Coordinates of C-alpha atoms and ligand atoms in Angstrom, one line a residue:
M291 CA 0.0 0.1 0.0
T292 CA 1.3 3.4 -0.7
S293 CA 0.8 6.0 2.1
S294 CA 1.5 9.7 1.3
G295 CA 5.0 10.8 1.5
V296 CA 6.4 7.5 0.3
F297 CA 7.9 9.4 -2.8
Y298 CA 9.5 12.0 -0.6
R299 CA 11.1 9.8 1.5
K300 CA 12.1 7.5 -1.5
W301 CA 13.1 10.5 -3.4
R302 CA 14.7 12.4 -0.6
P303 CA 18.4 13.5 -1.6
Q304 CA 21.1 11.3 -0.2
T305 CA 24.1 13.6 -1.0
F306 CA 24.8 17.0 -1.4
N307 CA 24.6 16.7 -5.4
D308 CA 21.3 15.4 -5.2
L309 CA 19.9 18.7 -3.4
V310 CA 18.3 20.5 -5.9
G311 CA 18.1 24.3 -5.7
Q312 CA 20.2 25.1 -3.3
E313 CA 23.9 25.0 -4.9
P314 CA 25.4 27.6 -2.8
I315 CA 24.6 26.2 0.4
S316 CA 25.6 22.7 -0.5
R317 CA 28.9 23.8 -1.8
A318 CA 29.7 25.8 1.4
I319 CA 28.9 22.8 3.7
R320 CA 30.7 20.3 1.5
Q321 CA 33.6 22.9 1.8
A322 CA 33.4 23.1 5.5
I323 CA 33.6 19.2 5.6
I324 CA 36.2 18.9 3.4
T325 CA 38.4 21.2 5.5
G326 CA 37.4 20.0 8.8
N327 CA 36.1 23.5 9.5
V328 CA 32.7 22.3 10.9
S329 CA 30.8 25.2 13.2
H330 CA 28.9 24.1 16.3
A331 CA 25.6 25.6 15.6
Y332 CA 23.8 26.3 12.0
L333 CA 20.7 28.3 11.4
F334 CA 18.8 27.1 8.4
C335 CA 16.2 29.8 7.3
G336 CA 13.6 29.3 4.5
P337 CA 10.1 28.6 3.3
R338 CA 8.8 25.0 3.9
G339 CA 9.8 22.2 1.5
T340 CA 13.1 23.5 0.4
G341 CA 15.4 20.9 1.8
K342 CA 16.2 22.1 5.1
T343 CA 15.7 19.0 7.2
S344 CA 17.2 17.0 4.2
T345 CA 20.4 19.1 4.3
A346 CA 20.5 18.5 8.1
R347 CA 20.6 14.6 7.4
I348 CA 23.0 14.7 4.6
F349 CA 25.3 16.9 6.9
T350 CA 24.8 14.7 9.9
K351 CA 25.9 11.7 7.4
A352 CA 28.8 13.7 6.0
V353 CA 30.3 14.8 9.3
N354 CA 30.2 11.1 10.8
C355 CA 30.9 9.2 7.4
V356 CA 34.3 7.3 7.4
N357 CA 34.3 7.2 3.7
T358 CA 33.5 10.9 2.3
T359 CA 34.2 11.9 -1.4
E360 CA 34.5 15.7 -1.7
G361 CA 32.3 16.1 1.3
N362 CA 29.8 14.0 0.4
P363 CA 28.7 10.9 2.3
C364 CA 29.3 7.5 1.3
N365 CA 25.7 6.0 2.3
N366 CA 27.1 2.6 2.4
C367 CA 28.9 2.8 5.9
T368 CA 26.8 1.8 9.0
I369 CA 26.6 5.5 10.0
C370 CA 25.2 6.6 6.6
I371 CA 22.9 3.6 6.4
S372 CA 21.6 4.1 10.0
V373 CA 20.7 7.9 9.2
N374 CA 18.9 6.8 6.0
E375 CA 17.0 4.2 7.8
G376 CA 15.8 6.6 10.5
N377 CA 17.7 4.6 13.3
A378 CA 20.8 7.0 14.0
I379 CA 21.3 6.9 17.7
D380 CA 23.5 10.3 17.3
L381 CA 21.0 12.2 15.3
L382 CA 18.1 13.7 17.5
E383 CA 15.5 15.6 15.5
L384 CA 13.2 17.7 17.9
D385 CA 10.0 19.2 16.6
T386 CA 10.2 22.2 18.5
A387 CA 6.5 23.2 17.7
S388 CA 5.2 20.4 19.8
N389 CA 8.3 20.2 22.2
R390 CA 8.8 24.0 23.0
G391 CA 9.3 24.2 27.0
I392 CA 12.5 24.6 28.8
D393 CA 12.3 20.7 30.2
E394 CA 13.1 19.5 26.8
I395 CA 16.0 21.8 26.1
K396 CA 17.3 21.2 29.6
S397 CA 17.2 17.5 29.0
I398 CA 19.1 18.0 25.6
R399 CA 21.4 20.1 27.5
D400 CA 22.2 16.9 29.9
K401 CA 22.5 14.7 27.4
A402 CA 24.7 16.6 25.2
N403 CA 27.6 16.3 27.6
Y404 CA 27.7 12.4 27.0
A405 CA 29.7 11.6 24.1
A406 CA 28.5 10.6 20.8
L407 CA 27.9 6.7 21.0
E408 CA 28.5 5.8 17.5
S409 CA 30.0 8.3 15.7
R410 CA 32.3 11.3 15.8
Y411 CA 29.8 14.0 16.1
K412 CA 26.2 14.3 18.2
V413 CA 23.6 16.1 15.8
Y414 CA 20.8 18.1 17.3
V415 CA 18.3 19.2 14.7
L416 CA 15.7 21.5 16.4
D417 CA 12.9 22.1 13.7
E418 CA 10.7 25.1 13.8
A419 CA 13.2 26.6 16.3
H420 CA 11.3 29.8 16.7
M421 CA 8.5 28.0 18.3
L422 CA 10.8 27.6 21.6
T423 CA 9.4 29.7 24.8
R424 CA 11.6 32.5 25.9
E425 CA 13.2 30.3 28.9
A426 CA 13.7 27.3 26.6
S427 CA 15.7 30.0 24.0
N428 CA 17.7 31.1 27.1
A429 CA 18.6 27.8 27.8
L430 CA 19.3 26.8 24.6
L431 CA 21.5 30.0 24.1
K432 CA 23.7 29.0 27.3
T433 CA 24.5 25.4 25.4
L434 CA 25.3 27.7 22.2
E435 CA 27.8 29.8 24.1
E436 CA 29.7 26.8 25.5
P437 CA 29.0 23.8 23.3
P438 CA 30.8 20.3 24.0
A439 CA 33.2 19.9 21.1
H440 CA 31.2 16.5 20.1
V441 CA 27.8 18.2 19.7
I442 CA 26.6 20.2 16.5
F443 CA 23.2 22.0 16.6
I444 CA 21.0 22.7 13.6
L445 CA 18.2 25.3 14.1
A446 CA 15.8 25.3 11.3
T447 CA 13.3 27.5 10.9
T448 CA 10.5 29.1 8.4
E449 CA 10.4 32.6 10.3
P450 CA 14.1 33.6 11.6
H451 CA 12.9 37.1 12.4
R452 CA 11.3 35.3 15.5
L453 CA 14.3 34.0 16.9
T454 CA 16.4 36.5 19.3
N455 CA 19.6 38.2 17.8
T456 CA 21.7 36.3 20.5
I457 CA 20.6 33.1 19.2
I458 CA 21.3 34.2 15.6
S459 CA 24.4 35.7 16.3
R460 CA 25.9 32.3 18.0
C461 CA 24.9 30.3 14.3
Q462 CA 26.2 30.1 11.3
R463 CA 23.4 31.0 9.0
F464 CA 22.0 29.6 5.7
D465 CA 19.2 31.1 3.5
F466 CA 17.1 28.4 1.6
R467 CA 15.8 29.6 -1.3
R468 CA 12.4 28.5 -2.7
I469 CA 12.8 26.2 -5.7
S470 CA 12.4 27.7 -9.2
T471 CA 9.7 26.5 -11.5
K472 CA 12.1 24.9 -14.1
I473 CA 14.2 23.1 -11.3
M474 CA 11.1 21.7 -9.8
V475 CA 9.6 20.5 -13.1
E476 CA 12.8 18.9 -14.1
R477 CA 12.8 16.9 -11.0
L478 CA 9.1 15.8 -11.1
R479 CA 9.8 14.9 -14.6
K480 CA 12.8 12.6 -13.6
I481 CA 10.8 11.1 -10.7
A482 CA 8.0 10.1 -13.0
A483 CA 10.4 8.6 -15.6
A484 CA 11.9 6.6 -12.7
E485 CA 8.6 5.4 -11.5
N486 CA 7.6 4.5 -15.0
V487 CA 4.8 6.4 -15.2
S488 CA 3.7 8.5 -18.6
V489 CA 2.9 12.0 -17.5
D490 CA 1.2 14.9 -19.6
E491 CA 3.9 18.0 -19.7
A492 CA 1.0 20.2 -18.2
V493 CA 0.9 18.1 -15.1
F494 CA 4.2 19.3 -14.1
D495 CA 3.4 22.8 -14.8
A496 CA 0.2 22.3 -12.7
I497 CA 1.7 20.9 -9.9
T498 CA 4.6 23.1 -9.7
R499 CA 2.3 26.3 -9.7
Q500 CA 0.5 24.6 -7.0
S501 CA 3.3 24.2 -4.9
T502 CA 4.9 27.5 -4.7
G503 CA 8.4 26.8 -4.4
S504 CA 8.0 23.6 -2.0
L505 CA 9.5 20.8 -3.8
R506 CA 8.2 18.5 -0.8
D507 CA 4.8 19.6 -1.5
A508 CA 5.4 19.1 -5.4
E509 CA 6.6 15.5 -4.8
T510 CA 3.8 14.8 -2.7
L511 CA 1.1 16.1 -5.0
L512 CA 3.0 14.0 -8.0
E513 CA 2.5 10.8 -5.8
Q514 CA -1.2 11.4 -4.8
A515 CA -2.0 12.1 -8.5
I516 CA 0.1 8.8 -9.3
T517 CA -1.5 6.5 -6.7
S518 CA -5.0 7.8 -7.6
F519 CA -5.0 7.7 -11.4
G520 CA -1.9 5.7 -12.1
S521 CA -0.4 5.7 -15.8
P522 CA -0.9 7.6 -17.9
L523 CA -1.3 10.7 -15.7
T524 CA -3.5 13.3 -17.8
I525 CA -4.0 16.9 -16.9
Q526 CA -7.6 16.3 -16.6
D527 CA -6.8 14.0 -13.9
V528 CA -4.7 16.5 -11.9
N529 CA -7.3 19.1 -12.4
M530 CA -9.7 17.2 -10.8
L531 CA -7.4 15.9 -8.0
L532 CA -6.7 19.8 -7.1
G533 CA -10.2 21.2 -7.8
L534 CA -8.6 23.1 -10.6
A535 CA -10.4 24.4 -14.0
A536 CA -8.8 23.9 -17.2
D537 CA -6.5 26.3 -18.2
E538 CA -8.4 27.2 -21.4
R539 CA -11.8 27.8 -19.3
V540 CA -10.0 30.2 -16.8
R541 CA -8.7 31.8 -20.1
D542 CA -12.0 32.0 -21.5
L543 CA -13.8 33.4 -18.0
I544 CA -10.9 36.4 -18.3
G545 CA -11.9 36.9 -21.8
H546 CA -15.4 37.4 -20.8
I547 CA -14.4 39.8 -17.9
L548 CA -12.1 41.8 -20.0
A549 CA -14.7 42.3 -22.8
G550 CA -16.9 43.4 -20.1
N551 CA -19.7 40.8 -20.6
V552 CA -21.2 40.1 -17.2
T553 CA -23.7 37.5 -18.3
N554 CA -21.3 35.3 -20.0
S555 CA -18.5 35.9 -17.0
F556 CA -21.3 34.8 -14.4
K557 CA -22.5 31.8 -16.9
L558 CA -19.1 30.4 -17.0
L559 CA -18.1 31.2 -13.3
N560 CA -21.5 29.3 -12.0
Q561 CA -20.6 26.5 -14.3
L562 CA -17.3 25.9 -13.0
S563 CA -18.6 26.1 -9.6
T564 CA -21.1 23.6 -10.3
E565 CA -18.7 21.1 -11.8
G566 CA -17.0 21.4 -8.4
T567 CA -14.0 23.5 -9.2
D568 CA -12.4 25.0 -5.9
L569 CA -13.3 28.7 -6.0
V570 CA -10.1 29.6 -4.1
Q571 CA -8.0 27.7 -6.5
L572 CA -9.9 29.4 -9.3
Q573 CA -9.4 32.9 -8.0
R574 CA -5.6 31.7 -8.0
Q575 CA -6.0 30.7 -11.4
M576 CA -7.4 33.7 -12.9
V577 CA -4.8 35.9 -10.7
D578 CA -2.0 33.9 -13.0
E579 CA -3.5 34.3 -16.0
L580 CA -4.2 37.9 -15.8
R581 CA -0.7 38.4 -14.6
D582 CA 0.7 36.7 -17.6
M583 CA -1.5 39.0 -19.8
L584 CA -0.2 41.9 -18.0
L585 CA 3.4 41.0 -18.2
I586 CA 2.7 40.6 -22.2
K587 CA 1.0 43.9 -22.5
F588 CA 4.0 45.4 -20.8
G589 CA 6.6 43.5 -23.3
G590 CA 7.9 41.2 -20.8
S591 CA 6.4 38.0 -22.4
E592 CA 9.7 36.2 -21.7
L593 CA 8.9 36.4 -18.0
V594 CA 5.7 34.1 -18.7
V595 CA 6.0 30.6 -17.9
Q596 CA 3.7 29.1 -20.6
P597 CA 4.4 27.1 -23.8
S598 CA 4.8 29.7 -26.7
E599 CA 1.2 28.8 -28.4
I600 CA -0.2 29.6 -25.1
V601 CA 1.8 33.1 -24.9
E602 CA 0.5 33.6 -28.3
K603 CA -3.1 32.9 -27.6
Q604 CA -2.6 35.1 -24.6
S605 CA -1.2 37.9 -26.8
H606 CA -4.0 37.6 -29.3
M607 CA -6.8 37.9 -26.5
I608 CA -5.5 41.0 -25.4
M609 CA -4.4 42.7 -28.6
N610 CA -7.5 45.5 -28.3
I611 CA -7.7 45.4 -24.2
E612 CA -6.0 48.7 -22.7
Q613 CA -3.4 47.6 -19.9
E614 CA -5.5 49.7 -17.3
T615 CA -8.5 47.4 -18.1
I616 CA -6.2 44.3 -17.1
L617 CA -4.7 46.1 -14.3
V618 CA -8.0 46.8 -12.9
T619 CA -9.1 43.4 -13.2
L620 CA -6.2 41.8 -11.8
R621 CA -6.5 44.1 -8.7
A622 CA -10.4 43.4 -8.3
I623 CA -9.7 39.6 -8.6
G624 CA -6.6 39.7 -6.5
Q625 CA -7.9 41.6 -3.7
I626 CA -10.7 39.2 -2.7
N627 CA -9.9 37.8 0.6
S628 CA -9.5 34.2 0.3
R629 CA -7.9 33.3 3.5
M630 CA -11.3 32.2 4.7
D631 CA -12.8 29.3 2.2
M632 CA -15.2 30.9 -0.2
P633 CA -18.5 29.0 0.1
S634 CA -20.5 30.9 -2.8
T635 CA -19.5 32.5 -6.1
L636 CA -20.4 35.7 -4.6
P637 CA -17.1 37.4 -3.5
L638 CA -15.9 36.4 -7.5
E639 CA -19.0 37.9 -9.1
L640 CA -18.7 41.0 -6.8
A641 CA -15.1 41.4 -8.1
I642 CA -16.1 40.7 -11.7
L643 CA -18.8 43.2 -11.5
S644 CA -16.4 45.6 -9.8
S645 CA -13.8 45.4 -12.3
I646 CA -15.9 45.5 -15.2
Q647 CA -17.6 48.9 -13.6
N648 CA -14.1 50.3 -13.1
S649 CA -12.7 49.7 -16.2
S650 CA -15.7 51.1 -18.4
T651 CA -15.4 54.1 -16.1
N652 CA -11.8 54.5 -17.2
N653 CA -11.9 53.7 -20.8
S654 CA -15.0 55.7 -20.8
S655 CA -16.1 53.5 -23.6
D656 CA -19.1 51.4 -24.2
N657 CA -18.2 48.0 -23.8
L658 CA -20.5 47.1 -21.1
E659 CA -22.7 44.0 -21.8
V660 CA -25.3 43.4 -19.6
D661 CA -28.4 41.6 -20.9
S662 CA -29.7 39.7 -18.3
V663 CA -28.5 37.7 -15.2
S664 CA -30.3 34.9 -14.8
N665 CA -30.2 33.9 -11.2
P666 CA -26.2 33.5 -11.4
L667 CA -26.5 32.6 -7.5
K668 CA -29.0 29.8 -7.7
R669 CA -29.9 30.9 -4.3
S670 CA -34.0 31.2 -4.5
T671 CA -36.5 30.1 -6.9
V672 CA -36.9 33.9 -8.1
E673 CA -35.5 35.2 -10.8
T674 CA -34.6 38.7 -11.4
P675 CA -33.5 39.9 -14.8
V676 CA -31.4 42.9 -14.7
R677 CA -31.1 45.1 -17.4
L678 CA -28.8 48.1 -18.1
N679 CA -30.0 51.6 -17.9
P680 CA -28.8 52.8 -21.3
N681 CA -28.3 56.2 -19.9
P682 CA -27.1 55.7 -16.3
E683 CA -27.3 59.0 -14.3
P684 CA -23.6 60.0 -12.9
K685 CA -23.2 58.4 -9.5
N686 CA -24.0 60.6 -6.3
E687 CA -26.2 62.9 -8.3
S688 CA -29.2 60.4 -8.4
L689 CA -29.9 59.0 -5.2
A690 CA -32.9 57.2 -6.0
I691 CA -32.9 54.1 -8.1
E692 CA -36.1 53.0 -10.1
I693 CA -37.3 49.7 -8.9
A694 CA -40.4 48.7 -10.6
N695 CA -42.6 46.1 -9.4
T696 CA -40.6 45.1 -6.0
S697 CA -42.7 43.9 -3.1
N698 CA -40.2 45.9 -0.9
T699 CA -41.9 48.4 0.4
N700 CA -41.0 47.6 4.1
Y701 CA -39.6 51.1 4.9
K702 CA -40.9 53.0 8.0
N703 CA -41.2 56.8 7.7
T704 CA -39.3 57.8 10.5
D705 CA -37.3 60.5 9.4
S706 CA -35.7 62.0 12.4
G707 CA -34.8 65.2 10.4
T708 CA -31.1 64.3 11.2
S709 CA -30.0 63.2 7.9
Q710 CA -30.2 64.1 4.3
G711 CA -33.0 62.9 2.0
N712 CA -35.9 60.8 2.8
P713 CA -35.6 56.9 4.4
R714 CA -36.2 55.4 1.0
E715 CA -33.3 57.5 -0.6
R716 CA -31.2 56.4 2.4
D717 CA -31.9 52.9 1.8
S718 CA -31.1 53.0 -1.6
T719 CA -28.1 54.8 -1.1
L720 CA -26.9 52.5 1.3
K721 CA -27.6 49.4 -1.0
E722 CA -26.1 51.2 -3.8
E723 CA -23.0 51.7 -1.7
W724 CA -22.9 48.1 -0.3
P725 CA -20.2 46.7 -2.5
R726 CA -17.9 49.6 -1.5
I727 CA -18.9 49.0 2.0
I728 CA -17.9 45.6 2.2
K729 CA -14.7 46.4 0.2
A730 CA -13.9 49.2 2.8
L731 CA -14.6 47.0 5.9
S732 CA -12.2 44.1 4.5
R733 CA -9.4 46.5 4.7
I734 CA -10.1 47.3 8.4
K735 CA -8.4 45.3 11.2
A736 CA -11.2 44.2 13.5
R737 CA -10.9 42.7 16.8
R738 CA -11.2 39.0 15.9
F739 CA -12.7 38.6 12.4
N740 CA -12.7 40.4 9.1
M741 CA -16.2 42.0 9.2
G742 CA -16.0 42.7 5.3
A743 CA -15.4 38.8 4.8
L744 CA -18.2 38.3 7.1
L745 CA -20.6 40.7 5.5
R746 CA -20.2 39.2 2.2
D747 CA -22.4 36.4 3.5
C748 CA -25.2 38.9 4.2
W749 CA -28.2 39.0 1.8
E750 CA -30.6 41.4 2.9
V751 CA -29.6 45.4 3.8
D752 CA -32.4 47.4 5.3
L753 CA -32.4 50.7 7.1
D754 CA -35.3 50.0 9.5
G755 CA -35.7 53.7 11.2
E756 CA -32.3 54.1 12.6
T757 CA -31.3 50.5 12.6
L758 CA -29.4 48.6 9.9
R759 CA -30.9 45.3 9.6
L760 CA -28.4 42.6 8.2
G761 CA -29.8 39.2 7.1
F762 CA -27.3 36.5 7.0
S763 CA -27.6 33.3 5.3
H764 CA -25.1 31.1 7.5
K765 CA -25.4 31.1 11.6
S766 CA -22.0 30.7 12.1
H767 CA -21.0 33.9 10.0
M768 CA -24.1 35.9 11.6
E769 CA -22.8 34.7 15.0
R770 CA -18.7 35.7 14.5
F771 CA -20.2 39.1 13.1
M772 CA -22.6 39.5 16.1
D773 CA -19.4 38.5 18.5
E774 CA -17.2 41.2 16.5
I775 CA -20.0 44.2 16.9
D776 CA -20.2 43.1 20.6
N777 CA -17.0 45.4 20.8
P778 CA -18.1 48.9 20.9
E779 CA -15.0 50.0 18.8
S780 CA -15.7 47.4 16.1
K781 CA -19.3 48.6 16.3
R782 CA -18.3 52.2 15.7
G783 CA -15.7 51.5 12.9
L784 CA -18.6 49.8 11.1
I785 CA -21.2 52.4 11.5
S786 CA -18.7 55.3 10.8
T787 CA -17.2 53.3 7.5
I788 CA -21.1 53.0 6.8
C789 CA -22.0 56.5 7.7
D790 CA -18.9 57.7 5.6
I791 CA -19.2 55.8 2.3
A792 CA -23.1 56.3 2.0
G793 CA -22.8 60.0 3.0
T794 CA -25.6 59.7 5.8
N795 CA -25.7 59.7 9.6
L796 CA -27.6 56.7 9.8
P797 CA -27.5 54.1 11.1
V798 CA -26.9 54.4 14.6
D799 CA -27.8 50.7 15.5
V800 CA -27.4 47.4 14.1
S801 CA -29.3 44.4 14.1
C802 CA -28.8 40.6 12.6
Y803 CA -31.0 37.8 11.6
L804 CA -30.8 34.7 10.2
L805 CA -32.6 34.2 6.7
N806 CA -35.3 31.6 6.7
R807 CA -34.7 29.6 3.6
E808 CA -38.2 28.7 3.1
G809 CA -39.6 32.6 3.7
D810 CA -36.7 33.7 1.7
A811 CA -37.7 32.0 -1.3
K812 CA -40.7 34.0 -1.4
K813 CA -39.0 37.3 -1.2
P814 CA -37.7 39.6 -3.9
K815 CA -33.9 38.5 -4.5
D816 CA -32.6 41.4 -2.6
N817 CA -29.2 40.9 -2.0
A818 CA -25.6 42.6 -2.4
L819 CA -25.2 41.4 -6.0
V820 CA -28.5 42.9 -7.3
Q821 CA -27.5 46.0 -5.7
A822 CA -24.1 45.9 -7.3
A823 CA -25.8 45.4 -10.8
I824 CA -28.1 48.4 -10.0
N825 CA -25.1 50.4 -8.8
L826 CA -23.8 49.7 -12.7
G827 CA -27.1 51.5 -13.5
G828 CA -29.1 48.4 -13.8
N829 CA -32.8 48.6 -13.3
I830 CA -35.0 45.6 -11.9
V831 CA -37.6 45.6 -14.4
E832 CA -39.3 42.4 -13.6
E833 CA -39.6 39.6 -11.2
R834 CA -40.8 36.3 -12.2
E835 CA -41.3 33.3 -9.8
E836 CA -40.3 30.2 -11.6
L837 CA -42.4 27.2 -11.5
P838 CA -41.2 24.4 -9.8
Q839 CA -40.3 21.4 -12.1
Ligands
LIG19 ZN1 29.2 6.9 5.2

């Protein structure tokens, strides 16, 4: 049975020559071993999966091996074999993330005083060394200041800035680089050939892009794919495994957005979502694609990591597109906060709308095509076609929007005389500005949660007298949001952001409720997305109830 990580262990580099992408480091360490100029403390810094622990193991073998060649271990003597098999007595690896206290360090200190049992040097590898407590760090520092002659410490960390300067100054430091795309593809190709698996060339690119410089992640993904699909391994298999959309379809989607076609963008986006595309992945793919196009537009096509026929296709697509349009779109898609998972297509839809809106204002061209948005959110049975007003009024001059045939007449006439306009106008302004409000709140650091992100789950926004009423579709989001605005400072921040953007002095209070799915289906589709379409100058001209099939 193949378990995850087998490739990684099997293909783990055994000598400094096998270590890919870190040549300056392996050269320096080999040189130290050849000249016998070995330090007693090393600091290996760098992103995960870049070879820090592999280097520590090769190093342990090399300093103890009885038969080295140019600083490389022989992998044949008992010491080399015991390290390779994971049972070397004189190599002690400590995961500091789970053993971060002073007792562990004290015990290491005590044991370090005894001579190595089998070999010349005892090597202690402290992984994620930045996780040590302050007391543990101080205890470690004492040992580093006067290390026993037969002991070598290797501190590995992804976050060197969290180590104290006194510790750093005691160590010889090596900074591991992210593995380049080219080197990673070569490595994966070599593994696939050795495993006798036929793999589409596009698979290597997809896995490499996914692994963002971590060779370990790339090897693990390749192994998962081979275990799941066997040989031949196609790009369709890997896209399915990773929840990726096919590159051509991402390119089609970008094409619709750059052409300003809301309808086709939404149709394709929702189709991809229905087919099981991971929306966080899709966002990343869209950003990659737009970045390629921007590079091409600025004459940097040699920086695009794509086959030449793809670069040609991309160049052709953007021939008549302003670079500003690409930039605006890249910004809008890239700014989506995807640290939380993306349960609906709404964040992407809002970003698409806002980029189309912004690029059409920037270019002041007439490339906006909105025929109808046919229930892209599949949220209720009510279909709300939105038509673009052929002569949209300039923003801020007309606060009222014509909304024909809506049943949304739930406005209380409680104008306190403290704010401009009548309540209905204020409510409209609030809704019109809702996407901007969400965007602004996404940038504000709240106490615990990002309010902008939580409000993306908000489907109904109403001003009821002085109270802003927010209807959430997920209980957990609503509870987090309520928890956040329990804090007076967060609540003040929320209200003042809304007032600033909507240009009113209301609301003064906020209340939340959970949308009742059954009742919700009977209501007009009153959500942030339609508001954003209205923002573009659209009018709701008709609401139709779809007959259940
Ligand atoms: Zn050896």
